[in-house]
Coordinates of C-alpha atoms in Angstrom, one line a residue:
Chain F
M19 CA 0.0 0.1 0.0
T20 CA 1.4 3.4 -0.8
A21 CA 0.5 6.3 1.5
E22 CA -1.5 9.2 -0.2
R23 CA 0.7 11.7 1.4
I24 CA 4.5 12.0 1.2
V25 CA 6.5 14.0 3.9
Y26 CA 10.1 14.0 3.5
M27 CA 11.9 14.6 6.6
D28 CA 15.2 13.2 5.9
H29 CA 17.1 16.0 4.4
S30 CA 20.3 15.1 6.1
A31 CA 20.3 11.8 4.1
T32 CA 19.8 13.7 0.7
T33 CA 17.7 16.5 -0.7
A34 CA 15.9 16.8 -3.9
T35 CA 17.7 18.7 -6.5
D36 CA 16.4 22.3 -6.7
P37 CA 14.8 22.7 -10.3
A38 CA 16.6 25.8 -10.9
V39 CA 19.9 23.7 -10.4
V40 CA 18.4 20.7 -12.6
D41 CA 17.8 23.4 -15.5
A42 CA 21.4 24.9 -15.3
M43 CA 22.8 21.6 -15.4
A44 CA 20.8 20.4 -18.6
P45 CA 22.5 22.0 -21.4
W46 CA 25.9 20.5 -20.1
F47 CA 24.7 17.0 -20.9
S48 CA 24.0 17.0 -24.6
K49 CA 25.1 20.4 -25.8
G50 CA 28.1 21.6 -23.8
Y51 CA 29.6 18.1 -23.5
G52 CA 33.3 19.3 -24.5
N53 CA 36.1 17.8 -22.4
P54 CA 37.7 21.1 -20.8
S55 CA 41.0 19.5 -21.6
S56 CA 40.4 19.6 -25.4
L57 CA 41.1 22.6 -27.5
Y58 CA 37.9 23.5 -29.6
S59 CA 35.5 26.0 -28.7
I60 CA 32.7 23.6 -26.9
A61 CA 35.7 22.6 -24.7
R62 CA 36.4 26.2 -23.7
E63 CA 32.9 26.6 -22.9
S64 CA 33.1 23.7 -20.4
K65 CA 36.3 24.8 -19.0
K66 CA 34.7 28.3 -18.3
A67 CA 31.6 26.8 -16.7
V68 CA 33.9 24.7 -14.3
E69 CA 35.6 27.8 -13.2
V70 CA 32.5 29.8 -12.7
A71 CA 31.4 27.0 -10.3
R72 CA 34.9 27.1 -8.7
N73 CA 34.2 30.8 -7.8
Q74 CA 31.0 30.3 -6.5
V75 CA 32.2 27.5 -4.0
A76 CA 35.2 29.6 -3.1
A77 CA 32.9 32.6 -2.2
A78 CA 30.8 30.4 -0.2
L79 CA 33.6 29.5 1.9
G80 CA 35.7 32.5 1.9
A81 CA 38.3 30.8 0.3
K82 CA 40.2 31.6 -3.0
P83 CA 39.0 29.7 -6.0
D84 CA 42.4 28.0 -6.7
E85 CA 41.9 26.3 -3.2
I86 CA 38.8 24.5 -4.5
Y87 CA 39.1 21.0 -6.0
F88 CA 36.0 19.2 -7.2
T89 CA 35.5 15.4 -6.2
S90 CA 32.7 12.6 -6.7
G91 CA 31.6 13.7 -3.5
G92 CA 31.9 14.0 0.5
T93 CA 33.3 10.6 0.9
E94 CA 36.2 11.1 -1.7
A95 CA 36.8 14.6 -0.1
D96 CA 37.4 13.1 3.2
N97 CA 39.4 10.1 1.9
W98 CA 41.5 12.6 0.1
A99 CA 41.9 15.0 2.8
I100 CA 43.1 12.5 5.3
K101 CA 45.1 10.0 3.2
G102 CA 46.7 12.9 1.1
V103 CA 47.9 14.9 4.3
V104 CA 49.2 12.0 6.2
S105 CA 51.0 10.5 3.2
A106 CA 52.5 14.0 2.5
N107 CA 53.5 14.8 6.1
H108 CA 54.4 11.2 7.6
K109 CA 58.1 12.3 7.9
K110 CA 56.9 15.0 10.5
G111 CA 54.9 12.5 12.7
N112 CA 52.3 9.6 12.5
H113 CA 49.5 10.8 14.6
I114 CA 46.0 11.7 13.6
I115 CA 43.3 13.1 16.1
T116 CA 39.7 12.6 15.1
C117 CA 36.6 12.4 17.3
A118 CA 34.1 9.5 18.1
I119 CA 31.1 10.7 16.3
E120 CA 32.6 11.3 12.9
H121 CA 31.0 9.8 9.5
H122 CA 32.2 6.7 8.5
A123 CA 33.8 8.2 5.6
V124 CA 36.3 9.8 8.3
L125 CA 36.4 7.0 10.9
H126 CA 36.8 3.9 8.4
T127 CA 39.5 6.0 6.7
C128 CA 41.3 6.6 10.2
E129 CA 41.0 2.9 10.9
Y130 CA 42.3 2.1 7.6
L131 CA 45.4 4.3 8.4
E132 CA 45.9 2.7 12.0
K133 CA 46.2 -0.7 10.1
Q134 CA 49.1 1.2 8.0
G135 CA 51.0 2.1 11.1
F136 CA 49.3 5.4 12.0
S137 CA 48.1 6.3 15.5
V138 CA 44.8 7.7 15.8
T139 CA 43.2 9.3 18.8
Y140 CA 39.4 9.3 18.8
L141 CA 38.5 12.1 21.1
P142 CA 35.3 11.7 23.2
V143 CA 32.6 14.0 23.0
D144 CA 30.4 15.3 26.0
E145 CA 26.6 14.3 26.4
T146 CA 25.6 16.8 23.8
G147 CA 28.1 15.5 21.4
Q148 CA 30.7 18.5 21.4
V149 CA 34.3 17.9 21.6
R150 CA 36.0 19.5 24.5
I151 CA 39.0 22.0 23.7
S152 CA 40.8 20.8 26.8
D153 CA 40.8 17.1 25.4
L154 CA 41.9 18.4 22.1
K155 CA 45.1 20.3 23.6
A156 CA 45.9 17.5 25.7
A157 CA 45.9 15.0 22.8
I158 CA 48.2 17.0 20.3
T159 CA 51.7 15.7 20.6
D160 CA 54.9 16.6 18.7
Q161 CA 53.8 13.6 16.3
T162 CA 50.5 15.1 15.5
I163 CA 50.1 15.9 11.8
L164 CA 46.4 16.1 11.3
V165 CA 43.2 17.0 13.4
T166 CA 40.1 16.0 11.5
I167 CA 36.7 16.9 13.4
M168 CA 33.3 17.4 11.7
F169 CA 31.6 20.7 11.5
A170 CA 28.0 19.4 12.4
N171 CA 26.9 15.9 13.1
N172 CA 24.8 14.1 10.4
E173 CA 22.9 12.1 13.3
I174 CA 22.3 14.4 16.3
G175 CA 23.0 17.6 14.4
T176 CA 25.4 18.9 17.0
I177 CA 27.6 21.8 15.8
E178 CA 31.3 21.5 16.9
P179 CA 33.4 24.5 18.2
I180 CA 35.2 24.6 14.8
A181 CA 36.7 28.0 15.3
E182 CA 38.2 27.3 18.7
I183 CA 39.4 23.9 17.2
G184 CA 40.9 25.8 14.2
K185 CA 42.7 28.3 16.6
V186 CA 44.1 25.6 18.6
C187 CA 45.5 23.6 15.7
R188 CA 47.0 26.7 14.0
E189 CA 48.6 27.6 17.3
R190 CA 50.2 24.1 17.5
G191 CA 51.1 24.0 13.9
V192 CA 48.6 21.1 13.0
Y193 CA 46.7 20.9 9.8
F194 CA 42.8 20.9 10.4
H195 CA 40.5 19.3 8.3
T196 CA 36.7 19.5 8.6
D197 CA 34.0 17.3 7.1
A198 CA 31.5 20.1 6.6
V199 CA 28.9 17.9 4.5
Q200 CA 26.2 18.8 6.7
A201 CA 26.9 22.3 7.5
I202 CA 27.0 23.9 4.3
G203 CA 23.9 26.0 3.7
N204 CA 23.0 25.8 7.5
V205 CA 26.0 27.4 9.2
T206 CA 28.2 30.2 8.5
I207 CA 31.6 29.0 7.4
D208 CA 34.7 31.2 6.7
V209 CA 37.7 29.2 6.3
E210 CA 40.0 32.1 7.0
A211 CA 38.6 33.3 10.1
M212 CA 38.0 29.9 11.5
N213 CA 41.5 28.6 10.5
I214 CA 40.3 25.7 8.5
D215 CA 43.0 24.2 6.3
L216 CA 40.9 21.5 4.7
L217 CA 36.9 21.3 4.1
S218 CA 34.9 18.4 2.6
L219 CA 31.5 19.3 1.3
S220 CA 28.9 17.4 -1.0
A221 CA 26.2 18.9 -3.2
H222 CA 23.4 16.8 -2.7
K223 CA 23.0 17.8 0.9
F224 CA 22.1 21.4 -0.2
Y225 CA 19.6 20.7 -3.0
G226 CA 22.3 20.0 -5.6
P227 CA 23.0 16.8 -7.4
K228 CA 24.5 13.7 -6.3
G229 CA 27.8 12.4 -7.3
I230 CA 29.6 15.8 -6.8
G231 CA 31.4 17.3 -4.1
A232 CA 34.6 19.4 -3.3
L233 CA 37.6 19.5 -1.1
Y234 CA 39.2 23.0 -0.1
I235 CA 42.9 22.8 0.5
R236 CA 44.3 26.0 2.0
K237 CA 47.2 27.2 -0.5
G238 CA 50.5 25.8 0.9
V239 CA 49.1 22.8 2.6
R240 CA 51.2 19.7 1.8
I241 CA 49.1 17.0 0.3
D242 CA 49.6 14.1 -2.0
N243 CA 46.9 13.0 -4.7
L244 CA 44.3 10.0 -3.8
L245 CA 43.7 9.7 -7.6
H246 CA 46.3 9.4 -10.3
G247 CA 45.9 10.1 -13.9
G248 CA 45.3 12.8 -16.2
G249 CA 46.6 16.4 -15.3
Q250 CA 42.8 17.7 -14.5
E251 CA 42.3 20.1 -11.3
R252 CA 45.8 21.5 -11.7
R253 CA 47.4 18.1 -11.4
K254 CA 45.9 17.4 -8.2
R255 CA 42.7 15.4 -9.0
A256 CA 42.7 13.0 -12.0
G257 CA 39.8 12.3 -13.9
T258 CA 37.5 14.0 -16.7
E259 CA 35.5 16.8 -14.9
N260 CA 31.9 16.1 -14.3
I261 CA 30.7 19.4 -16.0
P262 CA 26.9 19.1 -15.2
G263 CA 27.6 18.1 -11.7
I264 CA 30.1 20.9 -11.1
V265 CA 27.8 23.6 -12.7
G266 CA 24.9 22.2 -10.4
L267 CA 27.3 22.2 -7.4
G268 CA 28.2 25.8 -8.1
L269 CA 24.6 27.2 -8.3
A270 CA 23.4 25.1 -5.5
I271 CA 25.8 26.4 -3.1
E272 CA 25.2 29.9 -4.3
R273 CA 21.5 29.6 -3.6
A274 CA 22.0 27.8 -0.3
I275 CA 24.1 30.6 0.9
A276 CA 21.8 33.2 -0.5
R277 CA 18.8 32.0 1.3
M278 CA 20.4 30.5 4.3
E279 CA 19.3 33.0 6.9
E280 CA 15.8 33.3 5.8
Q281 CA 15.5 29.4 5.4
N282 CA 17.1 28.7 8.8
K283 CA 14.7 31.0 10.5
R284 CA 11.8 29.0 8.8
V285 CA 13.2 25.6 9.2
S286 CA 14.2 26.0 12.7
A287 CA 10.8 27.3 13.7
L288 CA 9.0 24.3 12.1
R289 CA 11.7 22.0 14.0
D290 CA 11.2 23.8 17.4
R291 CA 7.4 23.5 17.0
L292 CA 7.6 19.7 16.0
L293 CA 10.1 19.0 18.7
K294 CA 8.3 20.8 21.5
E295 CA 5.1 19.1 20.7
I296 CA 6.7 15.7 20.6
L297 CA 8.4 15.9 23.9
K298 CA 5.0 17.4 25.3
T299 CA 2.6 14.8 23.7
I300 CA 4.7 11.7 24.1
P301 CA 5.8 10.5 27.4
N302 CA 9.2 8.9 28.1
T303 CA 10.8 10.5 25.3
R304 CA 14.4 12.5 25.3
L305 CA 16.2 14.9 23.0
N306 CA 19.5 13.7 21.8
G307 CA 22.2 16.0 21.0
H308 CA 22.8 19.7 21.9
P309 CA 19.8 21.9 23.1
T310 CA 20.9 24.9 21.0
E311 CA 24.2 24.1 19.1
R312 CA 22.4 22.0 16.4
L313 CA 21.6 22.1 12.8
P314 CA 18.4 24.1 12.3
G315 CA 16.2 21.1 10.7
N316 CA 17.6 18.3 12.9
I317 CA 15.6 16.5 15.6
N318 CA 16.8 13.4 17.3
V319 CA 14.7 11.9 19.9
S320 CA 14.6 8.5 21.8
F321 CA 11.4 6.9 22.8
D322 CA 11.5 4.4 25.5
F323 CA 10.4 0.9 25.1
I324 CA 10.2 0.7 21.1
E325 CA 12.7 0.1 18.5
G326 CA 13.4 2.3 15.6
E327 CA 13.1 0.2 12.4
S328 CA 9.5 -0.8 13.5
M329 CA 8.9 2.8 14.1
L330 CA 10.3 3.8 10.4
L331 CA 8.2 1.0 8.8
L332 CA 5.0 2.1 10.3
L333 CA 5.8 5.9 9.5
D334 CA 6.8 4.8 6.0
H335 CA 3.3 3.4 6.0
F336 CA 1.8 6.8 6.6
G337 CA 4.2 8.3 4.1
I338 CA 6.7 9.7 6.4
C339 CA 10.3 9.5 5.5
A340 CA 12.7 9.5 8.5
S341 CA 15.7 7.6 9.8
T342 CA 17.0 6.0 13.1
G343 CA 20.1 5.2 14.9
S344 CA 18.8 1.6 15.8
A345 CA 21.0 -1.4 14.6
C346 CA 18.4 -2.9 12.6
T347 CA 18.4 -0.6 9.7
S348 CA 22.1 -0.4 9.4
G349 CA 23.0 -4.1 8.5
S350 CA 25.1 -4.3 11.5
L351 CA 24.2 -5.2 15.2
E352 CA 25.5 -2.3 17.0
P353 CA 23.2 0.7 17.3
S354 CA 24.6 4.2 16.2
H355 CA 28.1 5.0 17.2
V356 CA 27.0 8.5 17.8
L357 CA 24.4 7.6 20.2
L358 CA 26.5 5.3 22.2
A359 CA 29.3 8.0 22.1
I360 CA 27.0 10.7 23.9
G361 CA 26.4 8.2 26.6
L362 CA 22.9 6.5 25.5
P363 CA 22.4 3.1 26.7
A364 CA 22.0 0.7 23.7
E365 CA 18.2 0.2 24.3
T366 CA 17.7 4.0 24.2
A367 CA 19.9 4.1 21.1
H368 CA 17.6 1.5 19.2
G369 CA 14.5 3.6 20.1
S370 CA 15.9 6.7 18.4
L371 CA 14.3 8.4 15.5
R372 CA 16.0 11.2 13.3
L373 CA 13.7 13.8 11.6
T374 CA 15.5 16.4 9.4
L375 CA 13.3 19.1 8.2
G376 CA 14.2 21.3 5.0
A377 CA 13.2 23.6 2.3
E378 CA 9.6 22.1 1.1
N379 CA 8.5 21.2 4.6
T380 CA 5.3 23.1 5.8
E381 CA 3.4 23.7 8.9
D382 CA 0.8 21.0 7.5
D383 CA 3.8 18.7 7.5
V384 CA 4.5 19.1 11.1
T385 CA 1.0 18.8 12.1
Y386 CA 0.6 15.5 10.2
V387 CA 4.0 14.1 11.4
L388 CA 3.0 14.6 14.9
E389 CA -0.3 13.1 14.5
Q390 CA 1.1 10.0 12.9
L391 CA 4.1 9.7 15.2
N392 CA 1.7 9.8 18.4
K393 CA -0.3 6.9 16.8
V394 CA 2.8 4.9 15.7
V395 CA 4.6 5.2 19.2
I396 CA 1.3 4.3 21.1
R397 CA 0.9 1.2 18.6
L398 CA 4.3 0.1 19.2
R399 CA 4.4 0.5 22.8
E400 CA 1.1 -1.5 23.2
M401 CA 3.2 -4.4 21.6
S402 CA 6.1 -4.0 23.7
P403 CA 6.9 -6.1 26.8
L404 CA 9.3 -3.3 28.0
Y405 CA 6.2 -0.9 28.2
A406 CA 4.1 -3.6 29.7
D407 CA 6.6 -4.0 32.6
H408 CA 6.8 0.0 32.8
K409 CA 3.0 0.2 33.2
K410 CA 3.0 -2.6 36.1
R411 CA 5.8 -0.7 37.7
S412 CA 4.1 2.6 37.7
C413 CA 0.8 1.2 38.9
N414 CA 2.6 -0.3 41.9
V415 CA 4.2 2.8 42.9
Chain D
M3 CA 13.2 -5.6 1.8
Y4 CA 10.7 -7.5 3.3
S5 CA 8.3 -9.8 1.7
E6 CA 4.5 -9.0 1.6
K7 CA 3.8 -11.5 4.3
V8 CA 6.3 -10.0 6.7
M9 CA 4.7 -6.7 6.0
D10 CA 1.2 -8.1 6.7
H11 CA 2.1 -9.5 9.9
F12 CA 4.0 -6.6 11.0
M13 CA 0.9 -4.1 10.1
N14 CA -1.8 -6.7 11.3
P15 CA -0.2 -8.9 14.1
R16 CA -2.0 -11.8 15.1
N17 CA -2.1 -12.7 18.9
Q18 CA -0.6 -9.7 19.9
G19 CA -1.3 -9.1 23.8
E20 CA -0.8 -10.6 27.1
I21 CA -2.4 -13.6 29.0
T22 CA -2.4 -12.6 32.4
D23 CA -3.2 -16.0 34.1
A24 CA -0.8 -18.0 31.3
D25 CA 0.2 -21.4 31.9
G26 CA 3.6 -20.9 30.4
V27 CA 5.5 -17.9 29.8
G28 CA 8.8 -17.4 27.8
E29 CA 10.9 -14.4 27.2
V30 CA 14.0 -14.2 25.1
G31 CA 16.5 -11.6 23.7
N32 CA 17.7 -8.5 25.5
P33 CA 17.0 -4.8 25.1
T34 CA 20.7 -4.1 24.3
C35 CA 20.2 -6.1 21.2
G36 CA 17.1 -4.4 20.3
D37 CA 14.8 -7.1 20.6
I38 CA 12.8 -9.0 23.3
M39 CA 9.9 -11.5 22.7
R40 CA 7.6 -12.8 25.3
I41 CA 5.3 -15.7 24.5
F42 CA 2.2 -16.5 26.7
L43 CA 0.4 -19.9 26.4
T44 CA -2.8 -21.2 27.6
I45 CA -2.6 -25.0 27.6
R46 CA -5.6 -27.5 28.1
D47 CA -5.1 -31.3 27.6
N48 CA -1.8 -30.8 26.3
I49 CA -3.1 -28.6 23.5
V50 CA -2.1 -24.9 23.1
T51 CA -5.7 -23.5 23.1
D52 CA -4.5 -19.7 23.3
V53 CA -1.2 -18.0 22.7
K54 CA -0.3 -14.3 22.7
F55 CA 2.9 -12.5 22.3
Q56 CA 4.7 -9.1 23.2
T57 CA 7.6 -7.9 21.2
F58 CA 10.1 -4.9 21.3
G59 CA 11.9 -5.3 18.1
C60 CA 12.2 -4.7 14.2
G61 CA 9.6 -5.5 11.8
A62 CA 10.9 -9.0 11.3
A63 CA 10.8 -9.7 15.1
V64 CA 7.2 -8.6 15.2
A65 CA 6.3 -10.5 12.2
S66 CA 8.1 -13.5 13.6
S67 CA 6.4 -13.5 16.9
S68 CA 2.9 -13.1 15.0
M69 CA 3.5 -15.9 12.6
A70 CA 5.2 -18.4 15.3
T71 CA 2.1 -17.9 17.3
E72 CA -0.2 -18.6 14.4
L73 CA 1.7 -21.9 13.6
I74 CA 1.4 -23.2 17.3
K75 CA -2.2 -22.2 17.9
G76 CA -4.4 -25.7 18.5
K77 CA -1.3 -28.0 18.4
T78 CA -0.1 -30.3 20.9
L79 CA 2.9 -29.5 23.0
E80 CA 5.0 -31.9 21.2
E81 CA 3.9 -30.6 17.7
A82 CA 4.6 -26.9 19.0
W83 CA 8.0 -27.9 19.9
E84 CA 8.8 -28.9 16.6
V85 CA 7.9 -25.8 15.0
S86 CA 11.4 -24.5 13.7
N87 CA 12.9 -21.0 12.9
K88 CA 12.9 -22.1 9.4
A89 CA 9.1 -23.0 9.3
V90 CA 8.5 -19.4 10.8
A91 CA 10.7 -17.9 8.2
E92 CA 9.3 -20.0 5.3
A93 CA 5.6 -19.3 6.4
L94 CA 6.8 -15.6 6.2
E95 CA 8.0 -16.0 2.7
G96 CA 11.6 -15.6 3.6
L97 CA 13.4 -13.2 5.9
P98 CA 16.6 -11.2 4.9
P99 CA 19.6 -12.9 6.0
I100 CA 20.4 -10.4 8.8
K101 CA 16.9 -10.9 10.2
M102 CA 17.0 -14.7 10.4
H103 CA 17.8 -14.5 14.1
C104 CA 14.3 -12.9 14.5
S105 CA 12.8 -16.3 13.6
V106 CA 15.3 -18.1 16.1
L107 CA 14.3 -15.9 18.8
A108 CA 10.3 -16.9 18.1
E109 CA 11.3 -20.8 18.2
E110 CA 13.3 -20.2 21.5
G111 CA 10.5 -18.1 23.0
I112 CA 8.2 -21.0 22.4
H113 CA 10.5 -23.5 23.6
K114 CA 11.0 -21.3 26.6
A115 CA 7.2 -20.8 27.3
I116 CA 6.7 -24.7 26.9
N117 CA 9.5 -25.6 29.3
D118 CA 7.9 -22.9 31.7
Y119 CA 4.7 -24.8 31.6
R120 CA 6.4 -28.2 32.0
I121 CA 8.4 -27.0 35.0
K122 CA 5.5 -25.5 36.8
H123 CA 3.8 -28.8 36.3
G124 CA 6.5 -30.9 37.9
L125 CA 7.6 -32.3 34.5
E126 CA 11.0 -32.7 33.1
P127 CA 11.9 -29.7 30.8
W128 CA 12.8 -30.6 27.4
E129 CA 16.1 -30.0 26.0
E130 CA 16.4 -26.7 24.3
K131 CA 18.7 -26.3 21.4
N132 CA 20.5 -23.1 22.3
P133 CA 19.1 -22.3 25.7
H134 CA 19.4 -18.7 26.5
S135 CA 21.1 -18.1 23.2
H136 CA 20.7 -15.1 21.0
D137 CA 21.9 -16.2 18.0
H138 CA 22.6 -13.5 15.0
H139 CA 23.7 -15.7 12.2
G140 CA 26.5 -14.9 10.0
H141 CA 28.2 -12.5 12.0
E142 CA 31.8 -13.0 13.0
D143 CA 32.2 -9.8 14.8
E144 CA 29.4 -11.1 17.1
T145 CA 29.2 -8.2 20.1
C146 CA 25.5 -8.4 20.9
S147 CA 24.7 -11.9 22.4
S148 CA 23.1 -12.7 25.8

């Protein structure tokens, strides 16, 4: 059965490509298909389009255009930043610092490098999901060559103290990379003011196309290539440019920055209403993450006595798209490493629900989700032996 | 990812609830792993005349509980004991490999409930295949077991 109504509240997973972005990309498939490396005129057009997009990305970050390198997405940018920096600087030291709640694109890269002989410190986070600056300071040694801490967390939406981290890293002479995949278009970013040396981003998180991203590399940062081959991207990233993707990324980031203030205001107001009502109307529920330092569209809540996958299945039945930190959807047995790192017991992590609001959500959507979510939680609790025990306990008090 | 049958039993669970004066109760799983199943049996003249379940868990766990209770209703204790996890999974038209443990949980829950009845009636409990296990098949890096 397909629900009559679809409410998409999973914008941290991906977003629909903005129609204006799709329109801007379209000519670059069948008309402006020239390879920028070629000499004829249609190739020159492609090359120009890439440089326009590079300027757009640079402007969004407070960077210079020649510090922007296009990649296939956030995962490649993270892999390149980390592997490239440690490979080019391994004579200086072999120590990397990251944190416990990073995206797997960072965590698994660090784990891989550990197997290659590098030493990695995984900083803990506090109960809101933030890295403590004192922990970072204590972890930096004369062997440290890279600190990689995400700008904002994809599950709980917590925004890290990036400017402070950047300052510490600069003072100690350590390169600082940040995975800003979730932050672009939601938080003001200035790589100069924040002392960021490398930054990863991905277009499909801010209403751009999938399969395209970028890595900002501050001029002068010593970094090896990840991909070897042709001389594209000033000999740093081989492979024929994804022109439609690059054009789409450029326009998407420009539009995201232009409407950021207005959209954040609108989306966070919707989010605040939804969150407040969830906590008010559904007992035995808690908010995960930071009360204020969080992405404008992010809600992450845990419902006691029920499990996340069954929640998602029922919500999907009512046309609501959401996600969970329960193990049961991830193909692994462990619940979300992020929720465990902020100190949630496994059973609370299993009962977590992430709703991430975005551009097309409305007041009506919030009302609808509240109504359905209440029904879903009641229905699953009625089924749950944990809830039955809880009811008996409260009756006996 | 789920068969229509699984979705049917998840959306319309059979025999969900509690029997307050049950003759046998079995509970398996643990909250850390994200699934707990509790099976309640009413037994008259060696026959399962009523059965109910409560489940905390994923869609497959709920559907497995629902299907397993359907399969043992009206059966003798000996027949109910023989309902295997495979039979539960097959009746559900298959489960994803990572969810097979849900059907194992259902089989174990029934075994526990039957033995609970037998012990209460002064009978020797039957030998459970994997007593107190929570077997997630096919995972080498097993960390969630009880």
